């Protein structure tokens, strides 16, 4: 790690290549050098009239220029209103730690960072860490075409203390892999059945729960995936119906097998004069005893009249799909 120093500061900083949330730039050595820092430790504090401290003692007033220097050196990433409060506090106290402590009690700070406080008033994380994490959220959404973050700001603040940038990326990948790559029909269904304009960014935004919870993401996607498999096989789409089937245990994979073979099974049943509806097949695949018994009777007739076997794929004693 490289340490950098400045004439007007007694404290040094470690170049850690963190991201400046305001500009998105990497805080590398060049970034610090462009702001007056150097790797020469002999310059440290030389502009403070021979003192070795960059701040005055608590309670000692500081000049406005020095307060601005401290604000820019330590908190340039914060909103201007918060910086202004820090500067005023620093002018009064001459101490950076005391000044930021006082600033964190102001309304403007709470308006911007109140979500970082525990119930006991301690910080969950510092402001820079939170802004950097939120910036990664925005970068992730930008990659999938969402550039307007207005509707997400409150959710970002709620998530930042518990959801890392990597975890957020994983959650968004659930949507991407589950909808765009696997079942193109999903886009059409959102447009036709849910009234959502079928462009990628709008669909993604519609799928993301306000709190971006995994359960909601996977649940809604599964419902639409089930419906997409039905639509793909030529059956009608009813969101409420497929949501009920999902809650009863039908999975996207199960739907693929069910609806992929249903047309052939129903056609065979019709060939011997039996009326077999999709609802019966759906319920049979979910383990409904009455539906399974009806399916068994039709199977027996098919075997006796045509020698065709209508079978059920079983796993752990439960029917998971249908075969012919």
CSV table of C-alpha atoms in Angstrom, one decimal:
chain,number,residue,atom,x,y,z
A,1,UNK,CA,0.0,0.0,0.0
A,2,UNK,CA,1.2,3.5,-0.8
A,3,UNK,CA,0.9,6.4,1.7
A,4,UNK,CA,0.4,9.9,0.4
A,5,UNK,CA,0.9,13.2,2.1
A,6,UNK,CA,0.1,16.9,1.7
A,7,UNK,CA,1.6,20.1,3.0
A,8,UNK,CA,-1.6,21.3,4.7
A,9,UNK,CA,-2.3,17.9,6.3
A,10,UNK,CA,-0.6,16.1,9.2
A,11,UNK,CA,-2.5,12.9,8.5
A,12,UNK,CA,-1.5,10.6,5.6
A,13,UNK,CA,-3.9,8.6,3.4
A,14,UNK,CA,-3.5,5.0,2.1
A,15,UNK,CA,-4.0,4.6,-1.7
A,16,UNK,CA,-6.6,1.8,-1.7
A,17,UNK,CA,-8.0,2.2,-5.3
A,18,UNK,CA,-11.5,2.8,-4.0
A,19,UNK,CA,-14.2,4.3,-6.2
A,20,UNK,CA,-15.1,8.0,-6.0
A,21,UNK,CA,-18.9,7.8,-5.9
A,22,UNK,CA,-19.3,11.3,-7.3
A,23,UNK,CA,-17.2,10.8,-10.4
A,24,UNK,CA,-16.8,7.0,-10.6
A,25,UNK,CA,-13.0,7.5,-10.9
A,26,UNK,CA,-10.6,5.1,-9.2
A,27,UNK,CA,-8.8,6.7,-6.2
A,28,UNK,CA,-5.4,5.6,-7.3
A,29,UNK,CA,-2.1,7.4,-6.9
A,30,UNK,CA,-2.7,9.6,-9.9
A,31,UNK,CA,-6.0,10.7,-8.4
A,32,UNK,CA,-4.4,11.8,-5.2
A,33,UNK,CA,-1.5,13.5,-6.9
A,34,UNK,CA,-3.9,15.5,-9.0
A,35,UNK,CA,-5.3,16.8,-5.7
A,36,UNK,CA,-1.9,18.0,-4.3
A,37,UNK,CA,-0.8,14.8,-2.5
A,38,UNK,CA,2.7,13.3,-2.8
A,39,UNK,CA,4.5,10.2,-1.6
A,40,UNK,CA,7.2,12.4,0.0
A,41,UNK,CA,6.5,12.2,3.7
A,42,UNK,CA,8.8,15.2,4.4
A,43,UNK,CA,6.1,17.6,3.1
A,44,UNK,CA,3.5,16.5,5.7
A,45,UNK,CA,2.2,19.4,7.7
A,46,UNK,CA,4.9,21.9,6.4
A,47,UNK,CA,2.2,24.4,5.5
A,48,UNK,CA,0.9,24.6,9.0
A,49,UNK,CA,3.5,27.0,10.4
A,50,UNK,CA,5.8,24.3,11.7
A,51,UNK,CA,3.1,22.4,13.5
A,52,UNK,CA,2.7,18.7,13.0
A,53,UNK,CA,-1.1,18.7,13.3
A,54,UNK,CA,-3.5,19.4,10.4
A,55,UNK,CA,-6.2,20.4,12.8
A,56,UNK,CA,-6.4,22.7,15.7
A,57,UNK,CA,-7.2,21.5,19.2
A,58,UNK,CA,-10.9,20.9,19.9
A,59,UNK,CA,-12.6,24.2,20.7
A,60,UNK,CA,-10.1,26.3,18.7
A,61,UNK,CA,-11.6,28.1,15.8
A,62,UNK,CA,-10.2,27.4,12.3
A,63,UNK,CA,-10.1,29.6,9.2
A,64,UNK,CA,-12.7,29.2,6.5
A,65,UNK,CA,-10.0,28.2,4.0
A,66,UNK,CA,-8.7,25.5,6.3
A,67,UNK,CA,-12.2,24.2,6.9
A,68,UNK,CA,-12.8,24.0,3.2
A,69,UNK,CA,-9.5,22.1,2.7
A,70,UNK,CA,-10.5,19.6,5.4
A,71,UNK,CA,-13.9,19.2,3.9
A,72,UNK,CA,-12.5,18.5,0.4
A,73,UNK,CA,-9.8,16.2,1.6
A,74,UNK,CA,-12.1,14.1,3.8
A,75,UNK,CA,-15.7,14.4,2.5
A,76,UNK,CA,-15.8,15.7,-1.1
A,77,UNK,CA,-18.0,12.8,-2.0
A,78,UNK,CA,-20.9,14.0,0.2
A,79,UNK,CA,-23.8,16.3,-0.9
A,80,UNK,CA,-23.0,20.0,-0.8
A,81,UNK,CA,-25.4,20.6,2.1
A,82,UNK,CA,-23.6,18.1,4.3
A,83,UNK,CA,-20.2,19.5,3.3
A,84,UNK,CA,-21.4,23.0,4.3
A,85,UNK,CA,-22.5,21.8,7.7
A,86,UNK,CA,-19.1,20.2,8.2
A,87,UNK,CA,-17.3,23.3,7.2
A,88,UNK,CA,-19.3,25.4,9.7
A,89,UNK,CA,-18.7,22.9,12.5
A,90,UNK,CA,-15.0,22.8,11.7
A,91,UNK,CA,-14.7,26.6,11.8
A,92,UNK,CA,-16.2,26.4,15.2
A,93,UNK,CA,-14.2,23.5,16.6
A,94,UNK,CA,-11.1,23.2,14.6
A,95,UNK,CA,-11.3,19.4,14.8
A,96,UNK,CA,-12.3,17.0,12.0
A,97,UNK,CA,-13.6,14.2,14.2
A,98,UNK,CA,-15.7,16.5,16.4
A,99,UNK,CA,-17.0,18.3,13.3
A,100,UNK,CA,-18.2,15.2,11.5
A,101,UNK,CA,-19.8,14.0,14.8
A,102,UNK,CA,-21.8,17.2,15.0
A,103,UNK,CA,-22.6,17.1,11.3
A,104,UNK,CA,-24.1,13.7,11.7
A,105,UNK,CA,-26.7,15.2,14.1
A,106,UNK,CA,-27.9,17.7,11.6
A,107,UNK,CA,-31.1,17.4,9.6
A,108,UNK,CA,-29.4,17.7,6.2
A,109,UNK,CA,-27.1,14.7,7.1
A,110,UNK,CA,-30.1,12.7,8.3
A,111,UNK,CA,-32.0,13.4,5.1
A,112,UNK,CA,-29.1,11.9,3.1
A,113,UNK,CA,-27.7,9.3,5.4
A,114,UNK,CA,-30.2,8.7,8.2
A,115,UNK,CA,-30.5,5.1,6.9
A,116,UNK,CA,-27.0,4.4,8.2
A,117,UNK,CA,-27.9,4.8,11.8
A,118,UNK,CA,-28.6,1.9,14.2
A,119,UNK,CA,-31.3,2.3,16.8
A,120,UNK,CA,-28.7,3.3,19.4
A,121,UNK,CA,-27.4,6.1,17.1
A,122,UNK,CA,-24.2,4.3,16.0
A,123,UNK,CA,-23.2,4.0,12.4
A,124,UNK,CA,-24.0,0.8,10.5
A,125,UNK,CA,-21.3,1.9,8.0
A,126,UNK,CA,-19.6,5.1,6.9
A,127,UNK,CA,-21.0,7.3,4.2
A,128,UNK,CA,-18.3,6.6,1.6
A,129,UNK,CA,-18.9,2.8,1.9
A,130,UNK,CA,-22.7,3.2,1.5
A,131,UNK,CA,-22.4,5.5,-1.5
A,132,UNK,CA,-19.8,3.2,-3.2
A,133,UNK,CA,-22.2,0.3,-2.7
A,134,UNK,CA,-25.1,2.2,-4.1
A,135,UNK,CA,-23.0,3.2,-7.1
A,136,UNK,CA,-22.5,-0.5,-7.8
A,137,UNK,CA,-26.3,-1.1,-7.7
A,138,UNK,CA,-26.6,1.7,-10.3
A,139,UNK,CA,-23.9,0.2,-12.5
A,140,UNK,CA,-25.7,-3.2,-12.4
A,141,UNK,CA,-29.0,-1.7,-13.4
A,142,UNK,CA,-27.3,0.4,-16.2
A,143,UNK,CA,-25.9,-2.8,-17.7
A,144,UNK,CA,-29.5,-4.0,-18.3
A,145,UNK,CA,-30.7,-0.7,-19.6
A,146,UNK,CA,-32.2,1.0,-16.5
A,147,UNK,CA,-30.7,4.5,-16.3
A,148,UNK,CA,-33.4,6.3,-14.4
A,149,UNK,CA,-32.9,5.4,-10.7
A,150,UNK,CA,-35.5,7.8,-9.3
A,151,UNK,CA,-37.9,4.9,-8.3
A,152,UNK,CA,-35.0,3.0,-6.7
A,153,UNK,CA,-33.3,5.5,-4.4
A,154,UNK,CA,-35.3,4.6,-1.3
A,155,UNK,CA,-34.9,0.9,-1.9
A,156,UNK,CA,-31.1,1.4,-2.4
A,157,UNK,CA,-30.9,3.1,1.0
A,158,UNK,CA,-32.9,0.3,2.7
A,159,UNK,CA,-30.7,-2.4,1.1
A,160,UNK,CA,-27.3,-0.9,1.4
A,161,UNK,CA,-26.6,-2.2,5.0
A,162,UNK,CA,-27.5,-5.8,4.2
A,163,UNK,CA,-27.0,-6.4,0.4
A,164,UNK,CA,-23.6,-6.1,-1.1
A,165,UNK,CA,-23.0,-5.0,-4.7
A,166,UNK,CA,-22.1,-8.6,-5.7
A,167,UNK,CA,-25.3,-10.0,-4.1
A,168,UNK,CA,-27.4,-7.3,-5.9
A,169,UNK,CA,-25.7,-8.4,-9.2
A,170,UNK,CA,-26.7,-12.0,-8.4
A,171,UNK,CA,-30.3,-11.1,-7.8
A,172,UNK,CA,-30.5,-9.2,-11.0
A,173,UNK,CA,-28.9,-12.1,-12.8
A,174,UNK,CA,-31.8,-14.2,-11.6
A,175,UNK,CA,-34.2,-12.0,-13.6
A,176,UNK,CA,-31.9,-11.9,-16.6
A,177,UNK,CA,-31.3,-15.6,-16.8
A,178,UNK,CA,-34.9,-16.5,-15.9
A,179,UNK,CA,-36.6,-14.2,-18.3
A,180,UNK,CA,-34.6,-12.9,-21.2
A,181,UNK,CA,-32.3,-15.8,-21.9
A,182,UNK,CA,-34.6,-18.8,-21.2
A,183,UNK,CA,-38.1,-17.9,-22.3
A,184,UNK,CA,-38.6,-15.1,-24.9
A,185,UNK,CA,-42.3,-15.5,-24.6
A,186,UNK,CA,-42.1,-13.8,-21.2
A,187,UNK,CA,-41.6,-10.4,-22.8
A,188,UNK,CA,-44.7,-10.8,-25.0
A,189,UNK,CA,-46.7,-12.0,-22.0
A,190,UNK,CA,-45.8,-8.9,-19.9
A,191,UNK,CA,-46.8,-6.7,-22.8
A,192,UNK,CA,-50.1,-8.4,-23.6
A,193,UNK,CA,-51.3,-9.6,-20.2
A,194,UNK,CA,-49.7,-7.2,-17.7
A,195,UNK,CA,-49.8,-4.1,-19.8
A,196,UNK,CA,-46.0,-3.6,-19.6
A,197,UNK,CA,-44.3,-2.2,-22.7
A,198,UNK,CA,-42.1,-5.0,-24.0
A,199,UNK,CA,-38.7,-3.4,-23.9
A,200,UNK,CA,-36.0,-5.0,-21.8
A,201,UNK,CA,-35.5,-2.2,-19.4
A,202,UNK,CA,-39.2,-1.7,-18.6
A,203,UNK,CA,-39.7,-5.5,-18.0
A,204,UNK,CA,-36.7,-5.7,-15.7
A,205,UNK,CA,-37.9,-2.7,-13.7
A,206,UNK,CA,-41.4,-4.3,-13.4
A,207,UNK,CA,-39.9,-7.6,-12.2
A,208,UNK,CA,-37.8,-6.0,-9.4
A,209,UNK,CA,-39.5,-5.9,-6.1
A,210,UNK,CA,-39.3,-2.5,-4.3
A,211,UNK,CA,-37.1,-4.2,-1.8
A,212,UNK,CA,-35.5,-6.6,-4.3
A,213,UNK,CA,-36.3,-9.7,-2.3
A,214,UNK,CA,-35.3,-13.1,-3.8
A,215,UNK,CA,-38.7,-14.7,-3.0
A,216,UNK,CA,-40.6,-12.1,-5.0
A,217,UNK,CA,-38.2,-12.1,-7.9
A,218,UNK,CA,-38.2,-15.9,-8.3
A,219,UNK,CA,-41.9,-16.2,-7.5
A,220,UNK,CA,-43.2,-13.8,-10.1
A,221,UNK,CA,-40.7,-15.0,-12.7
A,222,UNK,CA,-41.9,-18.6,-12.1
A,223,UNK,CA,-45.5,-17.7,-12.6
A,224,UNK,CA,-44.8,-16.0,-15.9
A,225,UNK,CA,-42.5,-18.9,-17.0
A,226,UNK,CA,-45.3,-21.4,-16.3
A,227,UNK,CA,-47.7,-19.3,-18.4
A,228,UNK,CA,-45.0,-18.9,-21.1
A,229,UNK,CA,-44.7,-22.7,-21.4
A,230,UNK,CA,-48.5,-22.9,-21.7
A,231,UNK,CA,-48.7,-20.2,-24.3
A,232,UNK,CA,-45.8,-21.7,-26.2
A,233,UNK,CA,-47.8,-25.0,-26.5
A,234,UNK,CA,-50.9,-23.1,-27.7
A,235,UNK,CA,-52.9,-22.8,-24.5
A,236,UNK,CA,-54.4,-19.6,-23.1
A,237,UNK,CA,-52.7,-17.3,-20.5
A,238,UNK,CA,-54.3,-16.3,-17.3
A,239,UNK,CA,-51.8,-14.8,-14.7
A,240,UNK,CA,-54.0,-15.6,-11.7
A,241,UNK,CA,-54.4,-19.2,-12.8
A,242,UNK,CA,-50.7,-19.8,-13.3
A,243,UNK,CA,-49.9,-18.0,-10.0
A,244,UNK,CA,-52.3,-20.5,-8.3
A,245,UNK,CA,-50.6,-23.4,-10.0
A,246,UNK,CA,-47.2,-22.2,-8.9
A,247,UNK,CA,-48.4,-21.9,-5.3
A,248,UNK,CA,-49.7,-25.5,-5.6
A,249,UNK,CA,-46.3,-26.7,-6.5
A,250,UNK,CA,-46.0,-26.5,-10.3
A,251,UNK,CA,-42.5,-25.5,-11.4
A,252,UNK,CA,-41.2,-24.0,-14.6
A,253,UNK,CA,-39.6,-27.3,-15.5
A,254,UNK,CA,-42.8,-29.2,-14.6
A,255,UNK,CA,-44.8,-26.8,-16.8
A,256,UNK,CA,-42.4,-27.4,-19.7
A,257,UNK,CA,-43.0,-31.1,-19.5
A,258,UNK,CA,-46.8,-30.8,-18.8
A,259,UNK,CA,-47.7,-28.4,-21.6
A,260,UNK,CA,-45.2,-29.9,-24.0
A,261,UNK,CA,-47.0,-33.2,-24.0
A,262,UNK,CA,-50.5,-32.1,-23.1
A,263,UNK,CA,-51.7,-31.5,-26.7
A,264,UNK,CA,-50.7,-35.0,-27.8
A,265,UNK,CA,-52.3,-36.6,-24.7
A,266,UNK,CA,-55.6,-34.7,-25.2
A,267,UNK,CA,-55.6,-35.6,-28.9
A,268,UNK,CA,-55.3,-39.3,-28.1
A,269,UNK,CA,-58.1,-39.1,-25.5
A,270,UNK,CA,-60.3,-37.4,-28.1
A,271,UNK,CA,-59.6,-40.1,-30.6
A,272,UNK,CA,-61.4,-42.6,-28.4
A,273,UNK,CA,-64.3,-40.2,-27.6
A,274,UNK,CA,-63.1,-39.1,-24.2
A,275,UNK,CA,-63.0,-35.4,-23.2
A,276,UNK,CA,-59.7,-34.6,-21.4
A,277,UNK,CA,-59.2,-31.0,-20.5
A,278,UNK,CA,-55.9,-29.2,-19.7
A,279,UNK,CA,-57.2,-28.6,-16.2
A,280,UNK,CA,-57.3,-32.3,-15.5
A,281,UNK,CA,-53.7,-32.7,-16.7
A,282,UNK,CA,-52.6,-29.8,-14.6
A,283,UNK,CA,-54.2,-31.2,-11.4
A,284,UNK,CA,-53.0,-34.7,-12.1
A,285,UNK,CA,-49.4,-33.4,-12.4
A,286,UNK,CA,-49.9,-31.7,-9.0
A,287,UNK,CA,-51.0,-34.9,-7.3
A,288,UNK,CA,-54.8,-34.5,-7.3
A,289,UNK,CA,-56.1,-38.0,-6.7
A,290,UNK,CA,-59.4,-37.5,-8.5
A,291,UNK,CA,-57.6,-36.1,-11.6
A,292,UNK,CA,-55.1,-38.9,-11.5
A,293,UNK,CA,-57.9,-41.5,-11.3
A,294,UNK,CA,-59.6,-40.0,-14.3
A,295,UNK,CA,-56.3,-40.1,-16.2
A,296,UNK,CA,-55.8,-43.7,-15.3
A,297,UNK,CA,-59.2,-44.7,-16.6
A,298,UNK,CA,-58.5,-42.9,-19.9
A,299,UNK,CA,-55.1,-44.6,-20.1
A,300,UNK,CA,-56.8,-48.0,-19.6
A,301,UNK,CA,-59.2,-47.3,-22.5
A,302,UNK,CA,-56.3,-46.2,-24.7
A,303,UNK,CA,-54.3,-49.3,-24.0
A,304,UNK,CA,-57.3,-51.6,-24.7
A,305,UNK,CA,-58.5,-49.8,-27.9
A,306,UNK,CA,-55.2,-48.5,-29.4
A,307,UNK,CA,-52.4,-50.1,-27.5
A,308,UNK,CA,-51.2,-46.7,-26.5
A,309,UNK,CA,-49.8,-46.2,-23.0
A,310,UNK,CA,-50.5,-42.8,-21.3
A,311,UNK,CA,-48.0,-42.7,-18.4
A,312,UNK,CA,-47.0,-40.4,-15.6
A,313,UNK,CA,-43.5,-39.6,-14.6
A,314,UNK,CA,-43.2,-40.2,-10.9
A,315,UNK,CA,-40.7,-39.0,-8.4
A,316,UNK,CA,-40.8,-39.7,-4.6
A,317,UNK,CA,-44.3,-41.1,-5.1
A,318,UNK,CA,-45.6,-37.9,-6.8
A,319,UNK,CA,-46.5,-37.3,-10.4
A,320,UNK,CA,-44.1,-34.7,-11.8
A,321,UNK,CA,-45.0,-34.9,-15.5
A,322,UNK,CA,-46.8,-36.8,-18.1
A,323,UNK,CA,-45.4,-39.0,-20.9
A,324,UNK,CA,-46.8,-40.9,-23.8
